[in-house]
Amino acid sequence: MNAVPYEQLAARFRPLFAEIAAGAPDRERDRTLAHDAVRALAAAGFGAVRLPVEEGGAGASVSQLIHLLIELGAADSNLPQALRAHFGMVEERLIDPDGPARAKWLRRVADGAILGNAVTEIGGGKVGATGTRLDTAGDEWTITGTKFYSTGSLYADWLAIGVSDERDERAFAVVSATHPGLQLVDDWNGFGQRLTASGTTHLDAVAVERDDVFWYADRIPHYMIAFYQQVLLASLAGIGRAIVADAVGYVQHRTRVFSHAQADLPREDPLVQQVVGRLAAASFAADAVVLAAADALEAVATARAAGEPVEDLIDAAELATSKAHSTVVDTVLGAATTLFEVGGASAVDRDRTLDRHWRNARTISVHNPGIYKQRTVGDHLLNGTAPTHAWVVGTR
């Protein structure tokens, strides 16, 4: 896949990103799900950006996708996360060997389809364990179960359901979001990322085509654990950019100063200038770290395309992403707090929604707790332990 120059690629979507950014505070304030924004992105071909040009896409590299998601995250941090499952499913199909299933799903994406997910369940056991069953006994395969954290589901045309069959073999089964046996509930109750459409999904004998079931045991070595994490990191870096933009916009239009201020206008106060400079530096650092980690994914993709071994490169990508996680989370959360140093009590007015940056960053950061990322890196450095990932699960 020959990637186009990044600026040329980004210029195609920046006017739409600007429209999305303009409506983000109102959506956040009123908790209005971003259906229009997601449909506009799909119509503009954003969901197909990773596909080769000859297959209806924009020919973006994986690192260019991460860069674009940073820009989208600056407009509205909910949207990269809401599209995380979509881009993950696209990435997995791009990695797949050529075949009818790969061709069918890439064509659907090229035609504007949006993919969501219903993977995670609540209750005991480790993340990834599933009680949702794929019944393969009859002529028609069906799925029954309940999922929580179904991120992006309410925006999607198709849902990837995490299932296991009678032999406990695990798979993703992709079904239509409009199937009559499927119920999507908008009950996500987190204090941040409230517009990611991360509600509950109920499935009652939902039919699935056999060639729309992608078995874990059939997977080849991949970087998907790191990829999914990097989408979240891109959202965080986007928040860092939005913090800077909001700080500048707030200060430039502010005329009231403190009695002990250093200038007649806040934008001329050297202390306020220093705070804005610190925020800009934090955003710059977050961008740089995320894009450096994305380069590790790019190295895997490049080696795979050349027919070279990728296992060690996948390990390196996992470790790079784990190191990036801790740095970016701390940097952006710190900036989201420091933002309020540029103003007085008016900065906490709910209509300004400046609090959304901290709430959203904090919510994103707990999806993959940093303590485990840090331990993974430490264990590797001290003991040579390979990072945890999920190339192949099962014995089918």
mmCIF file with all atom_site columns, N, CA, C and O in Angstrom, residues 227-265:
data_model
loop_
_atom_site.group_PDB
_atom_site.id
_atom_site.type_symbol
_atom_site.label_atom_id
_atom_site.label_alt_id
_atom_site.label_comp_id
_atom_site.label_asym_id
_atom_site.label_entity_id
_atom_site.label_seq_id
_atom_site.pdbx_PDB_ins_code
_atom_site.Cartn_x
_atom_site.Cartn_y
_atom_site.Cartn_z
_atom_site.occupancy
_atom_site.B_iso_or_equiv
_atom_site.pdbx_formal_charge
_atom_site.auth_seq_id
_atom_site.auth_comp_id
_atom_site.auth_asym_id
_atom_site.auth_atom_id
_atom_site.pdbx_PDB_model_num
ATOM 1   N N  . PHE A 1 227 ? -2.725  -2.052 18.421 1.00 0.00 ? 227 PHE A N  1
ATOM 2   C CA . PHE A 1 227 ? -3.510  -1.172 17.555 1.00 0.00 ? 227 PHE A CA 1
ATOM 3   C C  . PHE A 1 227 ? -4.694  -0.577 18.316 1.00 0.00 ? 227 PHE A C  1
ATOM 4   O O  . PHE A 1 227 ? -4.925  0.644  18.280 1.00 0.00 ? 227 PHE A O  1
ATOM 5   N N  . TYR A 1 228 ? -5.459  -1.435 18.981 1.00 0.00 ? 228 TYR A N  1
ATOM 6   C CA . TYR A 1 228 ? -6.627  -0.927 19.713 1.00 0.00 ? 228 TYR A CA 1
ATOM 7   C C  . TYR A 1 228 ? -6.210  0.073  20.786 1.00 0.00 ? 228 TYR A C  1
ATOM 8   O O  . TYR A 1 228 ? -6.901  1.071  21.028 1.00 0.00 ? 228 TYR A O  1
ATOM 9   N N  . GLN A 1 229 ? -5.081  -0.200 21.456 1.00 0.00 ? 229 GLN A N  1
ATOM 10  C CA . GLN A 1 229 ? -4.615  0.735  22.468 1.00 0.00 ? 229 GLN A CA 1
ATOM 11  C C  . GLN A 1 229 ? -4.199  2.057  21.833 1.00 0.00 ? 229 GLN A C  1
ATOM 12  O O  . GLN A 1 229 ? -4.447  3.138  22.382 1.00 0.00 ? 229 GLN A O  1
ATOM 13  N N  . GLN A 1 230 ? -3.597  1.997  20.662 1.00 0.00 ? 230 GLN A N  1
ATOM 14  C CA . GLN A 1 230 ? -3.130  3.234  20.039 1.00 0.00 ? 230 GLN A CA 1
ATOM 15  C C  . GLN A 1 230 ? -4.285  4.122  19.591 1.00 0.00 ? 230 GLN A C  1
ATOM 16  O O  . GLN A 1 230 ? -4.153  5.347  19.541 1.00 0.00 ? 230 GLN A O  1
ATOM 17  N N  . VAL A 1 231 ? -5.431  3.534  19.275 1.00 0.00 ? 231 VAL A N  1
ATOM 18  C CA . VAL A 1 231 ? -6.598  4.364  18.968 1.00 0.00 ? 231 VAL A CA 1
ATOM 19  C C  . VAL A 1 231 ? -6.993  5.184  20.195 1.00 0.00 ? 231 VAL A C  1
ATOM 20  O O  . VAL A 1 231 ? -7.324  6.373  20.084 1.00 0.00 ? 231 VAL A O  1
ATOM 21  N N  . LEU A 1 232 ? -6.945  4.567  21.361 1.00 0.00 ? 232 LEU A N  1
ATOM 22  C CA . LEU A 1 232 ? -7.249  5.303  22.586 1.00 0.00 ? 232 LEU A CA 1
ATOM 23  C C  . LEU A 1 232 ? -6.202  6.375  22.857 1.00 0.00 ? 232 LEU A C  1
ATOM 24  O O  . LEU A 1 232 ? -6.528  7.488  23.304 1.00 0.00 ? 232 LEU A O  1
ATOM 25  N N  . LEU A 1 233 ? -4.934  6.057  22.603 1.00 0.00 ? 233 LEU A N  1
ATOM 26  C CA . LEU A 1 233 ? -3.885  7.051  22.796 1.00 0.00 ? 233 LEU A CA 1
ATOM 27  C C  . LEU A 1 233 ? -4.060  8.223  21.833 1.00 0.00 ? 233 LEU A C  1
ATOM 28  O O  . LEU A 1 233 ? -3.794  9.377  22.191 1.00 0.00 ? 233 LEU A O  1
ATOM 29  N N  . ALA A 1 234 ? -4.507  7.939  20.618 1.00 0.00 ? 234 ALA A N  1
ATOM 30  C CA . ALA A 1 234 ? -4.785  9.022  19.677 1.00 0.00 ? 234 ALA A CA 1
ATOM 31  C C  . ALA A 1 234 ? -5.901  9.918  20.196 1.00 0.00 ? 234 ALA A C  1
ATOM 32  O O  . ALA A 1 234 ? -5.849  11.150 20.046 1.00 0.00 ? 234 ALA A O  1
ATOM 33  N N  . SER A 1 235 ? -6.919  9.317  20.805 1.00 0.00 ? 235 SER A N  1
ATOM 34  C CA . SER A 1 235 ? -7.994  10.113 21.408 1.00 0.00 ? 235 SER A CA 1
ATOM 35  C C  . SER A 1 235 ? -7.442  11.026 22.496 1.00 0.00 ? 235 SER A C  1
ATOM 36  O O  . SER A 1 235 ? -7.820  12.202 22.593 1.00 0.00 ? 235 SER A O  1
ATOM 37  N N  . LEU A 1 236 ? -6.533  10.495 23.312 1.00 0.00 ? 236 LEU A N  1
ATOM 38  C CA . LEU A 1 236 ? -5.929  11.294 24.382 1.00 0.00 ? 236 LEU A CA 1
ATOM 39  C C  . LEU A 1 236 ? -5.091  12.433 23.815 1.00 0.00 ? 236 LEU A C  1
ATOM 40  O O  . LEU A 1 236 ? -5.178  13.574 24.292 1.00 0.00 ? 236 LEU A O  1
ATOM 41  N N  . ALA A 1 237 ? -4.288  12.131 22.804 1.00 0.00 ? 237 ALA A N  1
ATOM 42  C CA . ALA A 1 237 ? -3.490  13.197 22.192 1.00 0.00 ? 237 ALA A CA 1
ATOM 43  C C  . ALA A 1 237 ? -4.404  14.261 21.576 1.00 0.00 ? 237 ALA A C  1
ATOM 44  O O  . ALA A 1 237 ? -4.099  15.458 21.620 1.00 0.00 ? 237 ALA A O  1
ATOM 45  N N  . GLY A 1 238 ? -5.520  13.825 21.014 1.00 0.00 ? 238 GLY A N  1
ATOM 46  C CA . GLY A 1 238 ? -6.491  14.776 20.496 1.00 0.00 ? 238 GLY A CA 1
ATOM 47  C C  . GLY A 1 238 ? -7.036  15.679 21.586 1.00 0.00 ? 238 GLY A C  1
ATOM 48  O O  . GLY A 1 238 ? -7.216  16.888 21.381 1.00 0.00 ? 238 GLY A O  1
ATOM 49  N N  . ILE A 1 239 ? -7.304  15.103 22.751 1.00 0.00 ? 239 ILE A N  1
ATOM 50  C CA . ILE A 1 239 ? -7.754  15.920 23.888 1.00 0.00 ? 239 ILE A CA 1
ATOM 51  C C  . ILE A 1 239 ? -6.693  16.953 24.231 1.00 0.00 ? 239 ILE A C  1
ATOM 52  O O  . ILE A 1 239 ? -7.009  18.115 24.539 1.00 0.00 ? 239 ILE A O  1
ATOM 53  N N  . GLY A 1 240 ? -5.419  16.550 24.188 1.00 0.00 ? 240 GLY A N  1
ATOM 54  C CA . GLY A 1 240 ? -4.339  17.502 24.452 1.00 0.00 ? 240 GLY A CA 1
ATOM 55  C C  . GLY A 1 240 ? -4.399  18.695 23.513 1.00 0.00 ? 240 GLY A C  1
ATOM 56  O O  . GLY A 1 240 ? -4.232  19.854 23.935 1.00 0.00 ? 240 GLY A O  1
ATOM 57  N N  . ARG A 1 241 ? -4.666  18.438 22.236 1.00 0.00 ? 241 ARG A N  1
ATOM 58  C CA . ARG A 1 241 ? -4.788  19.539 21.270 1.00 0.00 ? 241 ARG A CA 1
ATOM 59  C C  . ARG A 1 241 ? -6.009  20.408 21.566 1.00 0.00 ? 241 ARG A C  1
ATOM 60  O O  . ARG A 1 241 ? -5.962  21.641 21.454 1.00 0.00 ? 241 ARG A O  1
ATOM 61  N N  . ALA A 1 242 ? -7.112  19.761 21.923 1.00 0.00 ? 242 ALA A N  1
ATOM 62  C CA . ALA A 1 242 ? -8.332  20.515 22.220 1.00 0.00 ? 242 ALA A CA 1
ATOM 63  C C  . ALA A 1 242 ? -8.154  21.392 23.447 1.00 0.00 ? 242 ALA A C  1
ATOM 64  O O  . ALA A 1 242 ? -8.710  22.505 23.518 1.00 0.00 ? 242 ALA A O  1
ATOM 65  N N  . ILE A 1 243 ? -7.396  20.929 24.419 1.00 0.00 ? 243 ILE A N  1
ATOM 66  C CA . ILE A 1 243 ? -7.117  21.726 25.613 1.00 0.00 ? 243 ILE A CA 1
ATOM 67  C C  . ILE A 1 243 ? -6.407  23.018 25.225 1.00 0.00 ? 243 ILE A C  1
ATOM 68  O O  . ILE A 1 243 ? -6.754  24.113 25.695 1.00 0.00 ? 243 ILE A O  1
ATOM 69  N N  . VAL A 1 244 ? -5.421  22.919 24.357 1.00 0.00 ? 244 VAL A N  1
ATOM 70  C CA . VAL A 1 244 ? -4.695  24.108 23.912 1.00 0.00 ? 244 VAL A CA 1
ATOM 71  C C  . VAL A 1 244 ? -5.634  25.059 23.176 1.00 0.00 ? 244 VAL A C  1
ATOM 72  O O  . VAL A 1 244 ? -5.651  26.271 23.434 1.00 0.00 ? 244 VAL A O  1
ATOM 73  N N  . ALA A 1 245 ? -6.430  24.511 22.259 1.00 0.00 ? 245 ALA A N  1
ATOM 74  C CA . ALA A 1 245 ? -7.346  25.354 21.490 1.00 0.00 ? 245 ALA A CA 1
ATOM 75  C C  . ALA A 1 245 ? -8.334  26.063 22.403 1.00 0.00 ? 245 ALA A C  1
ATOM 76  O O  . ALA A 1 245 ? -8.613  27.269 22.225 1.00 0.00 ? 245 ALA A O  1
ATOM 77  N N  . ASP A 1 246 ? -8.867  25.338 23.387 1.00 0.00 ? 246 ASP A N  1
ATOM 78  C CA . ASP A 1 246 ? -9.836  25.958 24.282 1.00 0.00 ? 246 ASP A CA 1
ATOM 79  C C  . ASP A 1 246 ? -9.178  26.989 25.200 1.00 0.00 ? 246 ASP A C  1
ATOM 80  O O  . ASP A 1 246 ? -9.784  28.018 25.527 1.00 0.00 ? 246 ASP A O  1
ATOM 81  N N  . ALA A 1 247 ? -7.948  26.722 25.626 1.00 0.00 ? 247 ALA A N  1
ATOM 82  C CA . ALA A 1 247 ? -7.239  27.686 26.470 1.00 0.00 ? 247 ALA A CA 1
ATOM 83  C C  . ALA A 1 247 ? -7.000  28.984 25.700 1.00 0.00 ? 247 ALA A C  1
ATOM 84  O O  . ALA A 1 247 ? -7.240  30.091 26.215 1.00 0.00 ? 247 ALA A O  1
ATOM 85  N N  . VAL A 1 248 ? -6.543  28.864 24.466 1.00 0.00 ? 248 VAL A N  1
ATOM 86  C CA . VAL A 1 248 ? -6.282  30.049 23.641 1.00 0.00 ? 248 VAL A CA 1
ATOM 87  C C  . VAL A 1 248 ? -7.582  30.811 23.392 1.00 0.00 ? 248 VAL A C  1
ATOM 88  O O  . VAL A 1 248 ? -7.648  32.040 23.532 1.00 0.00 ? 248 VAL A O  1
ATOM 89  N N  . GLY A 1 249 ? -8.639  30.101 23.006 1.00 0.00 ? 249 GLY A N  1
ATOM 90  C CA . GLY A 1 249 ? -9.913  30.757 22.743 1.00 0.00 ? 249 GLY A CA 1
ATOM 91  C C  . GLY A 1 249 ? -10.478 31.459 23.963 1.00 0.00 ? 249 GLY A C  1
ATOM 92  O O  . GLY A 1 249 ? -11.038 32.560 23.862 1.00 0.00 ? 249 GLY A O  1
ATOM 93  N N  . TYR A 1 250 ? -10.321 30.829 25.116 1.00 0.00 ? 250 TYR A N  1
ATOM 94  C CA . TYR A 1 250 ? -10.835 31.412 26.355 1.00 0.00 ? 250 TYR A CA 1
ATOM 95  C C  . TYR A 1 250 ? -10.065 32.679 26.721 1.00 0.00 ? 250 TYR A C  1
ATOM 96  O O  . TYR A 1 250 ? -10.656 33.734 27.022 1.00 0.00 ? 250 TYR A O  1
ATOM 97  N N  . VAL A 1 251 ? -8.738  32.605 26.667 1.00 0.00 ? 251 VAL A N  1
ATOM 98  C CA . VAL A 1 251 ? -7.918  33.739 27.099 1.00 0.00 ? 251 VAL A CA 1
ATOM 99  C C  . VAL A 1 251 ? -8.021  34.901 26.110 1.00 0.00 ? 251 VAL A C  1
ATOM 100 O O  . VAL A 1 251 ? -8.108  36.072 26.517 1.00 0.00 ? 251 VAL A O  1
ATOM 101 N N  . GLN A 1 252 ? -8.016  34.628 24.839 1.00 0.00 ? 252 GLN A N  1
ATOM 102 C CA . GLN A 1 252 ? -8.030  35.704 23.850 1.00 0.00 ? 252 GLN A CA 1
ATOM 103 C C  . GLN A 1 252 ? -9.267  36.590 23.967 1.00 0.00 ? 252 GLN A C  1
ATOM 104 O O  . GLN A 1 252 ? -9.208  37.784 23.664 1.00 0.00 ? 252 GLN A O  1
ATOM 105 N N  . HIS A 1 253 ? -10.374 36.023 24.389 1.00 0.00 ? 253 HIS A N  1
ATOM 106 C CA . HIS A 1 253 ? -11.612 36.796 24.464 1.00 0.00 ? 253 HIS A CA 1
ATOM 107 C C  . HIS A 1 253 ? -11.915 37.302 25.880 1.00 0.00 ? 253 HIS A C  1
ATOM 108 O O  . HIS A 1 253 ? -12.944 37.941 26.110 1.00 0.00 ? 253 HIS A O  1
ATOM 109 N N  . ARG A 1 254 ? -11.026 37.040 26.795 1.00 0.00 ? 254 ARG A N  1
ATOM 110 C CA . ARG A 1 254 ? -11.258 37.431 28.190 1.00 0.00 ? 254 ARG A CA 1
ATOM 111 C C  . ARG A 1 254 ? -10.679 38.827 28.431 1.00 0.00 ? 254 ARG A C  1
ATOM 112 O O  . ARG A 1 254 ? -9.557  39.125 28.011 1.00 0.00 ? 254 ARG A O  1
ATOM 113 N N  . THR A 1 255 ? -11.445 39.689 29.136 1.00 0.00 ? 255 THR A N  1
ATOM 114 C CA . THR A 1 255 ? -10.978 41.047 29.433 1.00 0.00 ? 255 THR A CA 1
ATOM 115 C C  . THR A 1 255 ? -10.821 41.294 30.934 1.00 0.00 ? 255 THR A C  1
ATOM 116 O O  . THR A 1 255 ? -10.135 42.238 31.334 1.00 0.00 ? 255 THR A O  1
ATOM 117 N N  . ARG A 1 256 ? -11.443 40.463 31.749 1.00 0.00 ? 256 ARG A N  1
ATOM 118 C CA . ARG A 1 256 ? -11.368 40.654 33.197 1.00 0.00 ? 256 ARG A CA 1
ATOM 119 C C  . ARG A 1 256 ? -10.064 40.051 33.715 1.00 0.00 ? 256 ARG A C  1
ATOM 120 O O  . ARG A 1 256 ? -9.682  38.937 33.323 1.00 0.00 ? 256 ARG A O  1
ATOM 121 N N  . VAL A 1 257 ? -9.392  40.782 34.616 1.00 0.00 ? 257 VAL A N  1
ATOM 122 C CA . VAL A 1 257 ? -8.137  40.292 35.186 1.00 0.00 ? 257 VAL A CA 1
ATOM 123 C C  . VAL A 1 257 ? -8.225  40.308 36.704 1.00 0.00 ? 257 VAL A C  1
ATOM 124 O O  . VAL A 1 257 ? -9.078  40.975 37.291 1.00 0.00 ? 257 VAL A O  1
ATOM 125 N N  . PHE A 1 258 ? -7.322  39.597 37.324 1.00 0.00 ? 258 PHE A N  1
ATOM 126 C CA . PHE A 1 258 ? -7.245  39.591 38.786 1.00 0.00 ? 258 PHE A CA 1
ATOM 127 C C  . PHE A 1 258 ? -6.609  40.891 39.283 1.00 0.00 ? 258 PHE A C  1
ATOM 128 O O  . PHE A 1 258 ? -5.884  41.565 38.557 1.00 0.00 ? 258 PHE A O  1
ATOM 129 N N  . SER A 1 259 ? -6.882  41.215 40.561 1.00 0.00 ? 259 SER A N  1
ATOM 130 C CA . SER A 1 259 ? -6.344  42.456 41.123 1.00 0.00 ? 259 SER A CA 1
ATOM 131 C C  . SER A 1 259 ? -4.820  42.450 41.151 1.00 0.00 ? 259 SER A C  1
ATOM 132 O O  . SER A 1 259 ? -4.188  43.508 41.096 1.00 0.00 ? 259 SER A O  1
ATOM 133 N N  . HIS A 1 260 ? -4.223  41.276 41.205 1.00 0.00 ? 260 HIS A N  1
ATOM 134 C CA . HIS A 1 260 ? -2.758  41.193 41.233 1.00 0.00 ? 260 HIS A CA 1
ATOM 135 C C  . HIS A 1 260 ? -2.198  40.654 39.921 1.00 0.00 ? 260 HIS A C  1
ATOM 136 O O  . HIS A 1 260 ? -1.127  40.053 39.873 1.00 0.00 ? 260 HIS A O  1
ATOM 137 N N  . ALA A 1 261 ? -2.941  40.853 38.830 1.00 0.00 ? 261 ALA A N  1
ATOM 138 C CA . ALA A 1 261 ? -2.475  40.408 37.519 1.00 0.00 ? 261 ALA A CA 1
ATOM 139 C C  . ALA A 1 261 ? -1.272  41.226 37.074 1.00 0.00 ? 261 ALA A C  1
ATOM 140 O O  . ALA A 1 261 ? -1.012  42.329 37.571 1.00 0.00 ? 261 ALA A O  1
ATOM 141 N N  . GLN A 1 262 ? -0.549  40.688 36.106 1.00 0.00 ? 262 GLN A N  1
ATOM 142 C CA . GLN A 1 262 ? 0.677   41.315 35.625 1.00 0.00 ? 262 GLN A CA 1
ATOM 143 C C  . GLN A 1 262 ? 0.464   42.169 34.371 1.00 0.00 ? 262 GLN A C  1
ATOM 144 O O  . GLN A 1 262 ? 1.428   42.709 33.821 1.00 0.00 ? 262 GLN A O  1
ATOM 145 N N  . ALA A 1 263 ? -0.789  42.259 33.908 1.00 0.00 ? 263 ALA A N  1
ATOM 146 C CA . ALA A 1 263 ? -1.080  43.048 32.705 1.00 0.00 ? 263 ALA A CA 1
ATOM 147 C C  . ALA A 1 263 ? -2.547  43.447 32.715 1.00 0.00 ? 263 ALA A C  1
ATOM 148 O O  . ALA A 1 263 ? -3.345  42.946 33.520 1.00 0.00 ? 263 ALA A O  1
ATOM 149 N N  . ASP A 1 264 ? -2.922  44.338 31.802 1.00 0.00 ? 264 ASP A N  1
ATOM 150 C CA . ASP A 1 264 ? -4.299  44.821 31.755 1.00 0.00 ? 264 ASP A CA 1
ATOM 151 C C  . ASP A 1 264 ? -5.243  43.829 31.081 1.00 0.00 ? 264 ASP A C  1
ATOM 152 O O  . ASP A 1 264 ? -6.461  43.908 31.280 1.00 0.00 ? 264 ASP A O  1
ATOM 153 N N  . LEU A 1 265 ? -4.720  42.943 30.251 1.00 0.00 ? 265 LEU A N  1
ATOM 154 C CA . LEU A 1 265 ? -5.509  41.918 29.593 1.00 0.00 ? 265 LEU A CA 1
ATOM 155 C C  . LEU A 1 265 ? -4.900  40.552 29.872 1.00 0.00 ? 265 LEU A C  1
ATOM 156 O O  . LEU A 1 265 ? -3.664  40.417 29.884 1.00 0.00 ? 265 LEU A O  1
#
